Amino acid sequence: MGGLEQRFPVPYKNLSLEIKGNRTDLVICRYDDHFLSSQVMATQIGTMGTILHARKEEGVSIQPTFHVSVIFGKRDEPMLLAIARQLIEQISSSASSLPLVLSLGLKDHSAETLKGIVSAVMENRLW
Amino acid sequence: MMMSSSGKQSESEAASKAGAASIEDGVGGVQVTTFSELVDDVTLHFQIIRLPKQIFAWIGCNSAKFGDLYAAAPTRPSNSVSVASILGGASDNTGSGIARRLVIKTGLNVIVACNMPKNSPMLEANAEKKLVEKLIALGFSRPKSPGPGLSS
């Protein structure tokens, strides 16, 4: 048994920014078969919050379709689904079709927050 | 829209360190720790994301596949632990047992992602042991009294 001297196989980014006055900690990771994007409001939430899954559907039509669902947590907040859908659409349009596991622990669910999160993730993307 | 980026980008690289190199990176309330171990010809990768009130742990077995996702938490009023399979997997897969025992040991909410094969009890035990060792080294332990489980 021993340690390994090689690059850790999961690249990630860990950063903190402010969205609409709320401190937002953002962790983005890339696994072989999934992206994990974690966002936490450390001030009040302190947890991963609601976890969503988003993927591009395999299909024959020219227009891609996406499946987005809450897998753990708040199922009555449509803004969370909107954030996941925007992200998977943007991820899929820039080449990769890996599914996304997104966790959102948000203090507010406004359109401004949606834009803030989507642009923060896209600015710091790992694909 | 007020937005300022005060964080830093970091990619974990253990290449230049000898031994069981562990990379820790903390920004604000979130700390990410990564390390890899060679156990019986199997390479186990560990990624621990520590949040103020929750732990996320990913265990990779020879690959960087995300695997199955489980959520576990202490269940009041009794002292039991509940586990839910939230992506892939089933209640008898490797990750669910690890998630359950992590909650027992730390008292915190945990989310575990694990791609280890089923029916490998030795591998599961080794992986869990390494993970718990690291969590203890990072300052987690079961609280003596009811309350938040973070002791660091």
Short mmCIF file of C-alpha atoms in Angstrom, two decimals:
data_model
loop_
_atom_site.label_atom_id
_atom_site.label_comp_id
_atom_site.label_asym_id
_atom_site.label_seq_id
_atom_site.Cartn_x
_atom_site.Cartn_y
_atom_site.Cartn_z
CA MET A 1 0.00 0.00 0.00
CA GLY A 2 1.34 3.45 -0.68
CA GLY A 3 0.78 6.82 -2.15
CA LEU A 4 0.91 7.67 -5.79
CA GLU A 5 2.94 10.23 -7.62
CA GLN A 6 0.64 11.07 -10.45
CA ARG A 7 -1.82 13.70 -11.39
CA PHE A 8 -5.17 13.42 -9.68
CA PRO A 9 -7.57 12.30 -12.42
CA VAL A 10 -10.40 14.66 -11.58
CA PRO A 11 -9.65 18.29 -12.45
CA TYR A 12 -11.58 20.80 -10.41
CA LYS A 13 -11.92 24.47 -9.68
CA ASN A 14 -12.83 25.97 -6.33
CA LEU A 15 -13.71 29.65 -6.21
CA SER A 16 -15.77 32.18 -4.35
CA LEU A 17 -17.72 35.07 -5.80
CA GLU A 18 -20.60 37.35 -5.03
CA ILE A 19 -23.98 37.12 -6.69
CA LYS A 20 -26.57 39.72 -5.79
CA GLY A 21 -24.87 40.39 -2.49
CA ASN A 22 -24.64 36.73 -1.44
CA ARG A 23 -21.32 34.99 -1.00
CA THR A 24 -21.32 32.06 -3.37
CA ASP A 25 -18.81 29.23 -3.26
CA LEU A 26 -18.51 27.39 -6.51
CA VAL A 27 -16.86 24.03 -7.08
CA ILE A 28 -16.70 22.60 -10.60
CA CYS A 29 -15.31 19.12 -11.22
CA ARG A 30 -14.91 16.99 -14.29
CA TYR A 31 -15.15 13.23 -14.04
CA ASP A 32 -14.73 10.77 -16.90
CA ASP A 33 -18.42 10.50 -17.50
CA HIS A 34 -20.04 13.41 -15.69
CA PHE A 35 -19.59 17.01 -14.75
CA LEU A 36 -20.22 17.94 -11.19
CA SER A 37 -20.98 21.47 -10.52
CA SER A 38 -21.51 22.39 -6.95
CA GLN A 39 -22.59 25.72 -5.70
CA VAL A 40 -23.04 26.58 -2.11
CA MET A 41 -24.19 29.68 -0.30
CA ALA A 42 -21.83 29.36 2.58
CA THR A 43 -23.36 32.14 4.65
CA GLN A 44 -26.68 30.56 5.26
CA ILE A 45 -26.98 27.26 3.55
CA GLY A 46 -23.65 25.58 4.23
CA THR A 47 -24.72 22.47 2.35
CA MET A 48 -24.97 21.35 -1.26
CA GLY A 49 -28.68 22.12 -1.28
CA THR A 50 -30.85 20.66 -3.99
CA ILE A 51 -29.18 18.22 -6.39
CA LEU A 52 -30.26 18.10 -10.02
CA HIS A 53 -29.35 15.90 -12.94
CA ALA A 54 -29.30 17.17 -16.51
CA ARG A 55 -28.44 15.37 -19.70
CA LYS A 56 -28.79 15.67 -23.41
CA GLU A 57 -31.09 13.06 -24.84
CA GLU A 58 -29.99 10.76 -27.60
CA GLY A 59 -32.29 11.30 -30.51
CA VAL A 60 -32.52 11.36 -34.22
CA SER A 61 -33.95 14.81 -34.63
CA ILE A 62 -31.73 17.73 -35.50
CA GLN A 63 -32.79 19.80 -32.54
CA PRO A 64 -31.27 18.44 -29.34
CA THR A 65 -33.53 17.81 -26.39
CA PHE A 66 -32.58 17.78 -22.76
CA HIS A 67 -33.81 16.04 -19.68
CA VAL A 68 -33.54 17.93 -16.42
CA SER A 69 -34.75 16.71 -13.05
CA VAL A 70 -34.35 17.19 -9.33
CA ILE A 71 -32.86 14.08 -7.80
CA PHE A 72 -32.62 15.31 -4.20
CA GLY A 73 -34.16 18.29 -2.46
CA LYS A 74 -36.56 21.05 -3.49
CA ARG A 75 -38.91 19.94 -6.18
CA ASP A 76 -41.12 23.00 -6.17
CA GLU A 77 -38.67 25.67 -7.28
CA PRO A 78 -38.72 26.04 -11.08
CA MET A 79 -35.73 28.40 -11.10
CA LEU A 80 -33.47 25.51 -10.10
CA LEU A 81 -34.60 23.52 -13.13
CA ALA A 82 -34.13 26.60 -15.29
CA ILE A 83 -30.53 26.96 -14.13
CA ALA A 84 -29.82 23.30 -14.83
CA ARG A 85 -31.43 23.52 -18.25
CA GLN A 86 -29.49 26.61 -19.24
CA LEU A 87 -26.25 25.02 -18.15
CA ILE A 88 -26.78 21.72 -19.94
CA GLU A 89 -27.78 23.56 -23.12
CA GLN A 90 -24.64 25.66 -23.01
CA ILE A 91 -22.43 22.72 -22.09
CA SER A 92 -23.85 20.63 -24.92
CA SER A 93 -23.48 23.37 -27.48
CA SER A 94 -19.76 23.73 -26.75
CA ALA A 95 -18.97 20.20 -27.88
CA SER A 96 -19.29 18.01 -24.83
CA SER A 97 -22.35 15.93 -24.15
CA LEU A 98 -21.49 14.78 -20.66
CA PRO A 99 -24.35 14.79 -18.20
CA LEU A 100 -24.30 17.26 -15.38
CA VAL A 101 -24.86 16.81 -11.67
CA LEU A 102 -25.67 20.23 -10.33
CA SER A 103 -26.18 21.14 -6.72
CA LEU A 104 -27.66 24.49 -5.79
CA GLY A 105 -27.87 25.78 -2.24
CA LEU A 106 -29.34 29.19 -2.89
CA LYS A 107 -30.68 31.91 -0.66
CA ASP A 108 -32.76 33.45 -3.42
CA HIS A 109 -34.18 32.20 -6.67
CA SER A 110 -34.35 35.30 -8.82
CA ALA A 111 -33.53 35.74 -12.47
CA GLU A 112 -30.47 37.77 -11.56
CA THR A 113 -29.12 34.89 -9.50
CA LEU A 114 -29.78 32.50 -12.37
CA LYS A 115 -27.75 34.67 -14.72
CA GLY A 116 -25.00 35.05 -12.15
CA ILE A 117 -24.63 31.33 -11.60
CA VAL A 118 -24.81 30.39 -15.27
CA SER A 119 -22.20 32.94 -16.26
CA ALA A 120 -19.91 32.05 -13.33
CA VAL A 121 -19.99 28.37 -14.27
CA MET A 122 -19.44 29.06 -17.97
CA GLU A 123 -16.55 31.41 -17.22
CA ASN A 124 -14.86 28.73 -15.16
CA ARG A 125 -15.73 25.72 -17.20
CA LEU A 126 -13.49 22.69 -17.47
CA TRP A 127 -14.46 21.70 -21.01
CA MET B 1 -25.59 42.53 -11.26
CA MET B 2 -22.78 42.57 -8.75
CA MET B 3 -20.23 39.93 -9.40
CA SER B 4 -16.61 39.79 -8.45
CA SER B 5 -14.43 36.79 -8.68
CA SER B 6 -12.11 36.50 -5.77
CA GLY B 7 -11.22 32.88 -6.04
CA LYS B 8 -8.38 31.09 -7.65
CA GLN B 9 -8.25 28.25 -10.10
CA SER B 10 -6.49 25.18 -8.85
CA GLU B 11 -5.82 21.83 -10.37
CA SER B 12 -4.62 19.18 -8.00
CA GLU B 13 -1.22 17.82 -8.95
CA ALA B 14 0.49 15.25 -6.84
CA ALA B 15 3.30 14.68 -9.31
CA SER B 16 6.14 16.30 -7.45
CA LYS B 17 5.40 14.97 -3.99
CA ALA B 18 6.53 11.68 -2.58
CA GLY B 19 4.38 9.37 -0.53
CA ALA B 20 0.63 9.65 -0.08
CA ALA B 21 0.41 13.22 -1.28
CA SER B 22 -2.82 14.92 -0.35
CA ILE B 23 -3.83 18.14 -2.00
CA GLU B 24 -5.93 20.51 0.03
CA ASP B 25 -7.48 23.62 -1.32
CA GLY B 26 -9.78 25.89 0.58
CA VAL B 27 -11.64 28.93 -0.62
CA GLY B 28 -14.19 30.56 1.61
CA GLY B 29 -16.36 27.97 3.30
CA VAL B 30 -15.53 25.11 0.96
CA GLN B 31 -12.40 22.98 1.20
CA VAL B 32 -11.47 20.39 -1.40
CA THR B 33 -9.04 17.59 -0.50
CA THR B 34 -7.82 15.04 -3.02
CA PHE B 35 -5.51 12.08 -2.71
CA SER B 36 -4.86 8.69 -4.28
CA GLU B 37 -3.77 5.39 -2.79
CA LEU B 38 -2.62 2.12 -4.24
CA VAL B 39 -4.31 -0.72 -2.40
CA ASP B 40 -3.80 -4.34 -3.48
CA ASP B 41 -3.16 -3.43 -7.12
CA VAL B 42 -6.16 -1.16 -7.23
CA THR B 43 -5.80 2.60 -7.48
CA LEU B 44 -8.29 4.39 -5.28
CA HIS B 45 -8.87 8.09 -5.80
CA PHE B 46 -10.52 10.17 -3.11
CA GLN B 47 -12.02 13.61 -3.38
CA ILE B 48 -13.49 15.19 -0.26
CA ILE B 49 -15.40 18.44 -0.51
CA ARG B 50 -16.00 19.90 2.93
CA LEU B 51 -18.86 22.32 3.38
CA PRO B 52 -19.83 23.93 6.66
CA LYS B 53 -22.64 21.46 7.33
CA GLN B 54 -22.06 18.65 4.89
CA ILE B 55 -19.40 16.43 3.37
CA PHE B 56 -19.24 15.32 -0.25
CA ALA B 57 -16.94 12.39 -0.91
CA TRP B 58 -16.11 10.79 -4.25
CA ILE B 59 -14.27 7.46 -4.38
CA GLY B 60 -12.88 6.37 -7.72
CA CYS B 61 -11.71 2.82 -8.28
CA ASN B 62 -9.12 2.75 -11.07
CA SER B 63 -11.02 5.37 -13.02
CA ALA B 64 -12.45 8.86 -12.82
CA LYS B 65 -16.02 7.80 -13.42
CA PHE B 66 -18.51 9.54 -11.21
CA GLY B 67 -20.36 6.34 -10.22
CA ASP B 68 -23.48 6.02 -8.10
CA LEU B 69 -24.63 8.82 -5.83
CA TYR B 70 -25.99 8.37 -2.32
CA ALA B 71 -27.22 10.73 0.36
CA ALA B 72 -27.15 9.80 4.04
CA ALA B 73 -27.97 11.67 7.21
CA PRO B 74 -28.69 11.10 10.88
CA THR B 75 -32.36 10.57 11.48
CA ARG B 76 -33.89 12.07 14.57
CA PRO B 77 -35.32 11.33 17.11
CA SER B 78 -33.76 7.91 17.17
CA ASN B 79 -30.04 7.55 16.66
CA SER B 80 -30.37 5.87 13.32
CA VAL B 81 -29.02 6.75 9.91
CA SER B 82 -31.01 6.93 6.69
CA VAL B 83 -29.50 6.38 3.26
CA ALA B 84 -31.02 7.15 -0.12
CA SER B 85 -29.74 6.16 -3.53
CA ILE B 86 -30.12 9.25 -5.70
CA LEU B 87 -28.34 8.40 -8.93
CA GLY B 88 -27.60 4.93 -10.21
CA GLY B 89 -26.95 2.21 -7.71
CA ALA B 90 -29.15 0.43 -5.25
CA SER B 91 -29.28 -0.06 -1.52
CA ASP B 92 -26.85 -2.94 -1.61
CA ASN B 93 -24.14 -1.30 -3.65
CA THR B 94 -20.80 -0.39 -2.19
CA GLY B 95 -21.39 3.32 -1.83
CA SER B 96 -24.50 3.08 0.31
CA GLY B 97 -22.74 1.19 3.12
CA ILE B 98 -19.88 3.66 3.10
CA ALA B 99 -22.29 6.60 3.22
CA ARG B 100 -24.11 5.08 6.16
CA ARG B 101 -20.94 4.44 8.16
CA LEU B 102 -19.58 7.91 7.41
CA VAL B 103 -22.66 9.41 9.02
CA ILE B 104 -22.27 7.14 12.03
CA LYS B 105 -18.68 8.25 12.43
CA THR B 106 -19.02 11.96 11.76
CA GLY B 107 -22.62 12.82 12.62
CA LEU B 108 -22.86 15.00 9.52
CA ASN B 109 -24.94 14.91 6.36
CA VAL B 110 -22.94 13.14 3.69
CA ILE B 111 -23.23 12.80 -0.04
CA VAL B 112 -21.14 9.96 -1.46
CA ALA B 113 -20.34 9.17 -5.09
CA CYS B 114 -18.61 5.86 -5.65
CA ASN B 115 -17.77 3.70 -8.67
CA MET B 116 -16.43 0.68 -6.80
CA PRO B 117 -17.68 -2.73 -7.85
CA LYS B 118 -20.20 -4.61 -5.79
CA ASN B 119 -19.23 -7.68 -3.80
CA SER B 120 -15.70 -6.53 -3.04
CA PRO B 121 -15.79 -6.34 0.74
CA MET B 122 -12.02 -6.05 1.18
CA LEU B 123 -11.82 -3.19 -1.28
CA GLU B 124 -14.78 -1.47 0.30
CA ALA B 125 -13.29 -1.83 3.77
CA ASN B 126 -9.92 -0.49 2.63
CA ALA B 127 -11.45 2.45 0.84
CA GLU B 128 -13.61 3.31 3.80
CA LYS B 129 -10.67 3.04 6.17
CA LYS B 130 -8.57 5.43 4.07
CA LEU B 131 -11.44 7.86 3.79
CA VAL B 132 -12.17 7.86 7.52
CA GLU B 133 -8.46 8.27 8.34
CA LYS B 134 -8.36 11.33 6.17
CA LEU B 135 -11.57 12.75 7.64
CA ILE B 136 -10.18 12.33 11.14
CA ALA B 137 -6.94 13.97 10.04
CA LEU B 138 -9.01 16.87 8.70
CA GLY B 139 -10.70 17.24 12.05
CA PHE B 140 -14.00 15.41 11.83
CA SER B 141 -15.24 13.29 14.68
CA ARG B 142 -18.51 12.31 16.22
CA PRO B 143 -19.74 14.99 18.60
CA LYS B 144 -20.25 13.95 22.21
CA SER B 145 -23.41 16.01 22.52
CA PRO B 146 -26.21 16.70 20.05
CA GLY B 147 -25.46 19.58 17.76
CA PRO B 148 -23.43 20.37 14.67
CA GLY B 149 -20.99 17.59 13.92
CA LEU B 150 -18.03 19.68 12.86
CA SER B 151 -15.27 19.65 15.44
CA SER B 152 -12.61 21.57 13.51
#
